[in-house]
CSV table of C-alpha atoms and ligand atoms in Angstrom, one decimal:
chain,number,residue,atom,x,y,z
A,39,MET,CA,94.6,61.9,97.4
A,40,ARG,CA,92.0,63.8,99.4
A,41,VAL,CA,91.7,67.6,99.4
A,42,THR,CA,91.5,69.0,102.9
A,43,GLY,CA,91.8,72.7,102.0
A,44,THR,CA,88.3,72.7,100.5
A,45,ALA,CA,87.8,76.5,100.9
A,46,GLN,CA,91.2,77.0,99.2
A,47,ARG,CA,90.2,74.6,96.4
A,48,GLU,CA,86.9,76.3,95.8
A,49,ALA,CA,88.6,79.7,95.7
A,50,TRP,CA,91.2,78.2,93.3
A,51,ILE,CA,88.5,77.0,90.9
A,52,ALA,CA,86.5,80.2,91.2
A,53,LYS,CA,89.7,82.3,90.8
A,54,THR,CA,88.8,84.2,94.0
A,55,TRP,CA,90.8,84.7,97.2
A,56,PRO,CA,91.2,81.9,99.7
A,57,PRO,CA,90.5,82.9,103.3
A,58,VAL,CA,93.1,83.2,106.1
A,59,GLU,CA,92.6,79.9,107.9
A,60,GLU,CA,93.7,78.5,111.3
A,61,VAL,CA,94.7,75.1,110.1
A,62,ARG,CA,95.5,73.9,113.6
A,63,SER,CA,95.8,75.6,116.9
A,64,ASP,CA,98.4,78.4,116.5
A,65,LEU,CA,99.1,77.6,112.8
A,66,TRP,CA,97.5,79.7,110.1
A,67,SER,CA,97.7,79.9,106.3
A,68,VAL,CA,97.7,83.3,104.7
A,69,PRO,CA,97.4,83.8,100.9
A,70,VAL,CA,100.0,86.4,99.7
A,71,PRO,CA,99.5,87.6,96.1
A,72,ILE,CA,102.1,87.0,93.4
A,73,PRO,CA,102.0,89.7,90.7
A,74,ASP,CA,101.3,88.5,87.1
A,75,SER,CA,101.5,84.8,87.9
A,76,PRO,CA,99.1,81.9,87.1
A,77,LEU,CA,99.9,80.6,90.6
A,78,ARG,CA,98.2,83.8,91.9
A,79,TYR,CA,99.4,83.5,95.5
A,80,THR,CA,101.8,81.9,97.9
A,81,LEU,CA,100.4,80.2,101.0
A,82,THR,CA,102.4,81.8,103.8
A,83,TYR,CA,102.2,79.9,107.1
A,84,LEU,CA,102.2,81.6,110.6
A,85,VAL,CA,103.3,79.3,113.4
A,86,ALA,CA,103.1,80.4,117.0
A,87,SER,CA,104.3,79.0,120.2
A,88,ASP,CA,104.7,80.2,123.8
A,89,ASN,CA,106.4,83.5,123.1
A,90,GLU,CA,107.4,83.1,119.5
A,91,LEU,CA,105.9,83.7,116.1
A,92,VAL,CA,107.5,82.2,113.0
A,93,VAL,CA,106.6,83.1,109.4
A,94,VAL,CA,107.3,80.4,106.8
A,95,ASP,CA,107.7,81.9,103.2
A,96,PRO,CA,106.7,85.5,103.6
A,97,GLY,CA,105.9,85.8,99.8
A,98,TRP,CA,106.6,88.1,96.9
A,99,ASP,CA,107.7,91.6,97.8
A,100,THR,CA,105.0,94.0,96.7
A,101,ASP,CA,102.9,96.5,98.7
A,102,ALA,CA,99.8,94.3,98.0
A,103,GLY,CA,101.7,91.3,99.3
A,104,TRP,CA,102.8,93.2,102.4
A,105,ASN,CA,99.2,94.3,103.1
A,106,ALA,CA,98.0,90.7,102.8
A,107,LEU,CA,100.7,89.5,105.2
A,108,VAL,CA,99.9,92.3,107.7
A,109,ASP,CA,96.1,91.4,107.5
A,110,GLY,CA,97.0,87.7,108.0
A,111,LEU,CA,99.0,88.6,111.1
A,112,LYS,CA,96.2,90.8,112.4
A,113,ALA,CA,93.7,88.0,112.0
A,114,THR,CA,95.9,86.0,114.5
A,115,GLY,CA,96.1,89.0,116.9
A,116,ALA,CA,99.6,89.9,115.9
A,117,SER,CA,101.5,92.6,114.0
A,118,PRO,CA,104.8,92.4,112.0
A,119,ALA,CA,106.7,93.6,115.1
A,120,ASP,CA,105.7,90.4,116.9
A,121,VAL,CA,107.4,88.1,114.4
A,122,THR,CA,110.4,86.4,115.9
A,123,GLY,CA,111.6,84.2,113.1
A,124,ILE,CA,111.3,83.7,109.3
A,125,VAL,CA,112.0,80.3,107.6
A,126,VAL,CA,112.1,80.1,103.8
A,127,THR,CA,111.6,76.7,102.0
A,128,HIS,CA,113.7,78.1,99.2
A,129,ILE,CA,114.9,81.4,97.8
A,130,HIS,CA,112.5,82.0,94.9
A,131,PRO,CA,111.1,85.5,95.0
A,132,ASP,CA,107.5,84.2,95.7
A,133,HIS,CA,108.9,82.7,98.9
A,134,HIS,CA,111.9,84.7,100.1
A,135,GLY,CA,111.1,88.0,98.4
A,136,MET,CA,109.5,89.7,101.3
A,137,SER,CA,111.9,88.3,104.0
A,138,GLY,CA,114.0,91.5,104.0
A,139,ARG,CA,111.0,93.8,104.5
A,140,LEU,CA,109.6,91.6,107.3
A,141,ARG,CA,113.0,91.3,109.0
A,142,ALA,CA,113.3,95.1,108.9
A,143,ALA,CA,109.9,95.5,110.5
A,144,SER,CA,110.4,92.9,113.2
A,145,GLY,CA,114.1,92.2,113.9
A,146,ALA,CA,113.3,88.5,113.3
A,147,TRP,CA,116.0,86.0,112.4
A,148,VAL,CA,115.9,84.4,108.9
A,149,ALA,CA,116.7,80.7,108.4
A,150,MET,CA,117.2,78.6,105.3
A,151,HIS,CA,119.2,75.5,104.2
A,152,PRO,CA,122.9,76.1,103.6
A,153,ALA,CA,122.6,75.1,99.9
A,154,GLU,CA,120.1,77.8,99.5
A,155,ARG,CA,122.4,80.4,101.0
A,156,HIS,CA,125.1,79.2,98.6
A,157,THR,CA,122.9,79.5,95.6
A,158,LEU,CA,121.8,83.0,96.6
A,159,ALA,CA,125.5,84.1,96.9
A,160,LEU,CA,126.3,82.6,93.5
A,161,LEU,CA,123.3,84.2,91.8
A,162,ARG,CA,124.2,87.5,93.3
A,163,ALA,CA,127.9,87.2,92.3
A,164,GLN,CA,127.0,86.5,88.7
A,165,GLY,CA,125.9,90.2,88.6
A,166,ALA,CA,127.5,91.9,85.6
A,167,ASN,CA,128.5,88.6,84.0
A,168,MET,CA,125.0,87.3,84.0
A,169,ALA,CA,124.2,88.4,80.4
A,170,ALA,CA,127.3,86.8,79.0
A,171,GLY,CA,126.8,83.5,80.9
A,172,ASP,CA,123.2,83.5,80.0
A,173,ARG,CA,123.9,83.9,76.2
A,174,ALA,CA,126.4,81.0,76.4
A,175,TRP,CA,123.8,78.8,78.0
A,176,LEU,CA,121.2,79.7,75.3
A,177,ARG,CA,123.8,79.0,72.5
A,178,ARG,CA,124.8,75.7,74.0
A,179,SER,CA,121.1,74.7,74.2
A,180,GLY,CA,120.8,75.4,70.4
A,181,VAL,CA,118.4,78.4,70.8
A,182,PRO,CA,118.4,80.3,67.4
A,183,ASP,CA,120.0,83.8,67.6
A,184,GLU,CA,116.7,85.6,66.9
A,185,VAL,CA,115.0,83.8,69.7
A,186,ALA,CA,118.0,84.1,72.1
A,187,GLU,CA,117.7,87.8,71.5
A,188,GLU,CA,114.2,87.9,73.2
A,189,LEU,CA,115.0,85.2,75.8
A,190,SER,CA,118.3,86.5,77.1
A,191,MET,CA,118.6,88.3,80.4
A,192,GLN,CA,119.9,91.8,80.2
A,193,SER,CA,122.5,92.8,82.8
A,194,GLY,CA,120.6,96.0,83.4
A,195,ASP,CA,117.4,94.1,84.4
A,196,GLY,CA,116.7,94.5,88.1
A,197,HIS,CA,118.0,91.1,89.2
A,198,PRO,CA,115.4,89.6,91.6
A,199,PHE,CA,118.1,88.0,93.7
A,200,ALA,CA,120.2,91.2,94.1
A,201,ARG,CA,117.9,92.6,96.8
A,202,MET,CA,117.3,89.3,98.7
A,203,ILE,CA,118.8,89.0,102.1
A,204,ASP,CA,121.2,86.3,103.5
A,205,PRO,CA,120.0,84.1,106.3
A,206,ASP,CA,121.0,84.7,109.9
A,207,ARG,CA,120.6,81.0,110.7
A,208,LEU,CA,121.0,77.7,108.8
A,209,LEU,CA,118.8,74.7,109.0
A,210,GLU,CA,120.3,71.3,108.0
A,211,HIS,CA,118.3,68.2,107.4
A,212,GLY,CA,116.8,67.0,110.7
A,213,ASP,CA,117.3,70.3,112.5
A,214,LEU,CA,114.5,71.8,114.6
A,215,VAL,CA,113.3,75.3,113.8
A,216,PRO,CA,114.6,77.3,116.8
A,217,MET,CA,111.4,78.0,118.6
A,218,GLY,CA,110.3,76.9,122.1
A,219,GLY,CA,107.2,74.8,122.6
A,220,ARG,CA,106.8,73.6,119.1
A,221,GLN,CA,108.7,70.9,117.2
A,222,LEU,CA,109.1,71.9,113.6
A,223,ARG,CA,111.7,69.8,111.9
A,224,ALA,CA,113.6,70.5,108.6
A,225,VAL,CA,113.4,67.9,105.9
A,226,TRP,CA,115.9,68.6,103.1
A,227,THR,CA,114.2,68.0,99.7
A,228,PRO,CA,116.6,69.1,96.9
A,229,GLY,CA,115.3,69.2,93.4
A,230,HIS,CA,113.1,72.3,92.7
A,231,THR,CA,116.1,74.1,94.2
A,232,PRO,CA,119.3,72.7,95.7
A,233,GLY,CA,118.4,73.6,99.3
A,234,HIS,CA,114.6,73.2,99.3
A,235,LEU,CA,113.2,72.4,102.7
A,236,CYS,CA,110.0,70.9,103.9
A,237,LEU,CA,109.0,71.4,107.5
A,238,HIS,CA,107.4,68.7,109.6
A,239,ASP,CA,105.2,69.6,112.6
A,240,GLU,CA,105.6,66.4,114.5
A,241,ALA,CA,102.9,66.8,117.1
A,242,GLU,CA,100.2,67.8,114.6
A,243,ASN,CA,101.6,65.6,111.8
A,244,LEU,CA,101.6,68.4,109.2
A,245,LEU,CA,104.1,68.6,106.5
A,246,LEU,CA,104.8,72.1,105.0
A,247,THR,CA,105.8,71.0,101.5
A,248,GLY,CA,106.9,74.4,100.0
A,249,ASP,CA,107.0,73.8,96.2
A,250,HIS,CA,108.3,70.2,96.5
A,251,VAL,CA,104.9,68.6,96.3
A,252,LEU,CA,101.8,70.6,95.1
A,253,PRO,CA,98.4,69.0,94.7
A,254,ARG,CA,97.8,69.9,91.1
A,255,ILE,CA,100.9,71.1,89.2
A,256,SER,CA,104.3,69.6,88.9
A,257,PRO,CA,107.0,72.0,90.1
A,258,ASN,CA,109.5,73.1,87.5
A,259,ILE,CA,112.7,71.1,87.8
A,260,GLY,CA,115.2,73.0,85.6
A,261,LEU,CA,118.9,72.8,85.0
A,262,GLN,CA,120.9,74.3,87.9
A,263,PRO,CA,124.5,74.9,86.9
A,264,HIS,CA,125.3,75.7,90.5
A,265,ALA,CA,123.7,72.6,92.1
A,266,ALA,CA,125.9,69.9,93.6
A,267,GLU,CA,124.1,67.1,91.8
A,268,PRO,CA,121.8,66.9,88.8
A,269,PRO,CA,118.4,68.4,89.8
A,270,LEU,CA,116.1,65.7,88.4
A,271,ALA,CA,118.0,62.8,90.1
A,272,ALA,CA,117.8,64.8,93.3
A,273,TYR,CA,114.2,65.6,92.9
A,274,LEU,CA,113.1,62.0,92.2
A,275,ARG,CA,115.0,60.9,95.3
A,276,SER,CA,113.4,63.7,97.4
A,277,LEU,CA,110.0,62.6,96.1
A,278,GLU,CA,110.7,59.0,97.2
A,279,SER,CA,111.6,60.3,100.7
A,280,MET,CA,108.1,61.6,101.1
A,281,ALA,CA,106.7,58.0,101.5
A,282,SER,CA,107.3,58.2,105.3
A,283,PHE,CA,105.0,61.2,105.5
A,284,ASP,CA,102.0,59.6,103.9
A,285,SER,CA,99.8,60.0,107.0
A,286,ALA,CA,100.6,63.7,107.3
A,287,GLU,CA,98.4,66.5,106.0
A,288,ALA,CA,100.3,68.3,103.3
A,289,LEU,CA,100.4,72.1,103.5
A,290,PRO,CA,101.8,73.3,100.2
A,291,ALA,CA,103.0,76.8,99.4
A,292,HIS,CA,100.5,77.1,96.5
A,293,GLU,CA,97.1,75.8,95.6
A,294,TYR,CA,95.5,73.9,98.5
A,295,ARG,CA,96.0,71.4,101.4
A,296,PHE,CA,95.6,67.7,101.0
A,297,ILE,CA,96.2,64.2,102.5
A,298,GLY,CA,97.8,61.4,100.5
A,299,LEU,CA,101.4,62.4,99.8
A,300,ALA,CA,102.4,58.8,98.7
A,301,SER,CA,99.7,58.8,95.9
A,302,ARG,CA,100.6,62.3,94.8
A,303,VAL,CA,104.3,61.3,94.7
A,304,ARG,CA,103.4,58.3,92.6
A,305,MET,CA,101.7,60.7,90.1
A,306,LEU,CA,104.7,63.0,90.0
A,307,LEU,CA,107.1,60.1,89.5
A,308,ALA,CA,105.0,58.8,86.7
A,309,HIS,CA,104.9,62.3,85.2
A,310,HIS,CA,108.7,62.5,85.0
A,311,GLU,CA,108.9,58.9,83.7
A,312,ARG,CA,106.5,59.9,80.9
A,313,ARG,CA,108.5,63.0,80.2
A,314,CYS,CA,111.7,61.0,79.8
A,315,ASP,CA,109.9,58.6,77.5
A,316,GLU,CA,108.6,61.5,75.4
A,317,VAL,CA,112.1,62.9,75.1
A,318,ILE,CA,113.5,59.6,73.9
A,319,GLU,CA,110.6,59.3,71.4
A,320,ILE,CA,111.3,62.8,70.0
A,321,LEU,CA,115.0,61.9,69.6
A,322,ARG,CA,114.1,58.7,67.8
A,323,ARG,CA,111.7,60.6,65.5
A,324,ARG,CA,113.8,63.5,64.6
A,325,GLY,CA,117.3,62.2,65.1
A,326,PRO,CA,120.1,64.0,66.9
A,327,SER,CA,118.7,67.2,68.4
A,328,SER,CA,119.6,70.2,70.5
A,329,THR,CA,117.9,71.0,73.8
A,330,TRP,CA,115.9,73.7,72.0
A,331,GLN,CA,114.7,71.4,69.3
A,332,VAL,CA,113.5,68.9,72.0
A,333,THR,CA,111.9,71.7,74.0
A,334,THR,CA,109.7,72.9,71.1
A,335,GLU,CA,108.4,69.4,70.4
A,336,LEU,CA,107.6,68.4,74.0
A,337,THR,CA,104.0,68.5,75.1
A,338,TRP,CA,103.2,71.7,77.2
A,339,SER,CA,99.9,71.9,79.0
A,340,ARG,CA,98.8,75.1,77.1
A,341,GLY,CA,100.7,74.2,73.9
A,342,TRP,CA,104.1,75.5,72.9
A,343,ALA,CA,102.7,78.6,71.2
A,344,ALA,CA,101.4,79.7,74.6
A,345,VAL,CA,104.8,79.3,76.2
A,346,THR,CA,106.2,82.7,75.9
A,347,GLY,CA,108.7,85.1,77.5
A,348,PHE,CA,110.2,83.9,80.7
A,349,MET,CA,108.2,80.6,80.6
A,350,ARG,CA,110.3,79.6,77.5
A,351,ARG,CA,113.4,79.8,79.7
A,352,ALA,CA,111.8,77.5,82.3
A,353,ALA,CA,110.7,75.1,79.6
A,354,LEU,CA,114.2,75.0,78.1
A,355,ALA,CA,115.7,74.4,81.6
A,356,GLU,CA,113.2,71.6,82.2
A,357,ALA,CA,113.9,69.9,78.9
A,358,GLY,CA,117.6,70.3,79.7
A,359,ALA,CA,117.2,68.6,83.1
A,360,HIS,CA,115.5,65.6,81.5
A,361,LEU,CA,118.1,65.3,78.8
A,362,GLN,CA,120.9,65.5,81.4
A,363,HIS,CA,119.1,62.8,83.5
A,364,LEU,CA,118.8,60.5,80.5
A,365,ALA,CA,122.4,61.1,79.5
A,366,ASP,CA,123.6,60.3,83.0
A,367,ARG,CA,121.7,57.1,82.9
A,368,GLY,CA,123.3,56.1,79.5
A,369,ARG,CA,119.9,56.1,77.7
A,370,ILE,CA,121.0,58.9,75.4
A,371,THR,CA,124.4,60.4,74.4
A,372,ALA,CA,125.4,64.0,74.5
A,373,THR,CA,127.9,65.4,72.0
A,374,PRO,CA,129.4,68.7,72.9
A,375,ASP,CA,130.7,70.3,69.7
A,376,GLY,CA,132.9,72.8,71.4
A,377,PRO,CA,132.0,75.8,73.6
A,378,GLU,CA,130.5,77.8,70.7
A,379,GLN,CA,128.4,75.0,69.4
A,380,PRO,CA,125.1,73.6,70.6
A,381,GLU,CA,125.2,70.3,72.5
A,382,ILE,CA,123.5,67.5,70.5
A,383,PHE,CA,121.7,64.6,72.0
A,384,ALA,CA,120.9,61.2,70.4
A,385,VAL,CA,119.4,57.9,71.5
A,386,SER,CA,122.1,55.5,72.6
A,387,PRO,CA,122.8,52.7,70.1
B,219,ZN,ZN1,106.7,78.9,94.7
């Protein structure tokens, strides 16, 4: 793997701000800040052709984010009113959050994969029932009551998905982004989310990888009750599909650009393999266990004690995705003890 976004990487290490860069002719990367996140920024891409300007992943909706996006557009000689289209790799708030504000300022169409639109509608519909459904999930995962208290979502919380807009257009696998003079093809990569898209600029051989493949961190693959297939199995398959893009320069939505997708993919596959082995080892050591018990014993990069607040939910969902994957493969068994009881996992005899 070779880092090509060297200015981005230096900025990443120095914890400073990477520059707006023209990666190729008429294609720019713009860092848009994410509030209170170790990821710090989303790399938003601006792609121009004859008479069109498409923004990929506008970023998190804050005034600081908006100003960064406007400054990025200005650096290319454009303003928000010039934007003709918006494509989101997936609907997480650090990607799709600002789409509504940008569409209002420009009249641009917004495009995403159909599975992402479906997820958005489901998340929104959960609305008032969210707290109850969430409590049921925490109980089934074996989270102790006093911890569930602090982890559970309150229905009154401003739901980040409530304000997010629906797409005007859909992009299926293999579709071209509707813009003249530039071939930007959608590559469906479910896993991180059910409708995650990468975008391949065929002429320049660039792959916008969204959160599917990042150079340094492994994207969270958590349980997705609304997904059509188990997320980890989908993710591993989507990783394998990256092999054909090995010669492409990867333009991720976080961190920095690089070349060497196949080798990065091998590292990510090995990471999940190790994770599965670790889950089995924990079950061997402590006997039948709930998702919560496995979660607290797994290795976390900063240690479990540093995994707090919302990160604990992501950790629980990630452990759950690995347990489900192992159960689907028959390596472990799951014993549901009724809806009110935690699900218990054990190594298959
Ligand atoms: Zn992201």
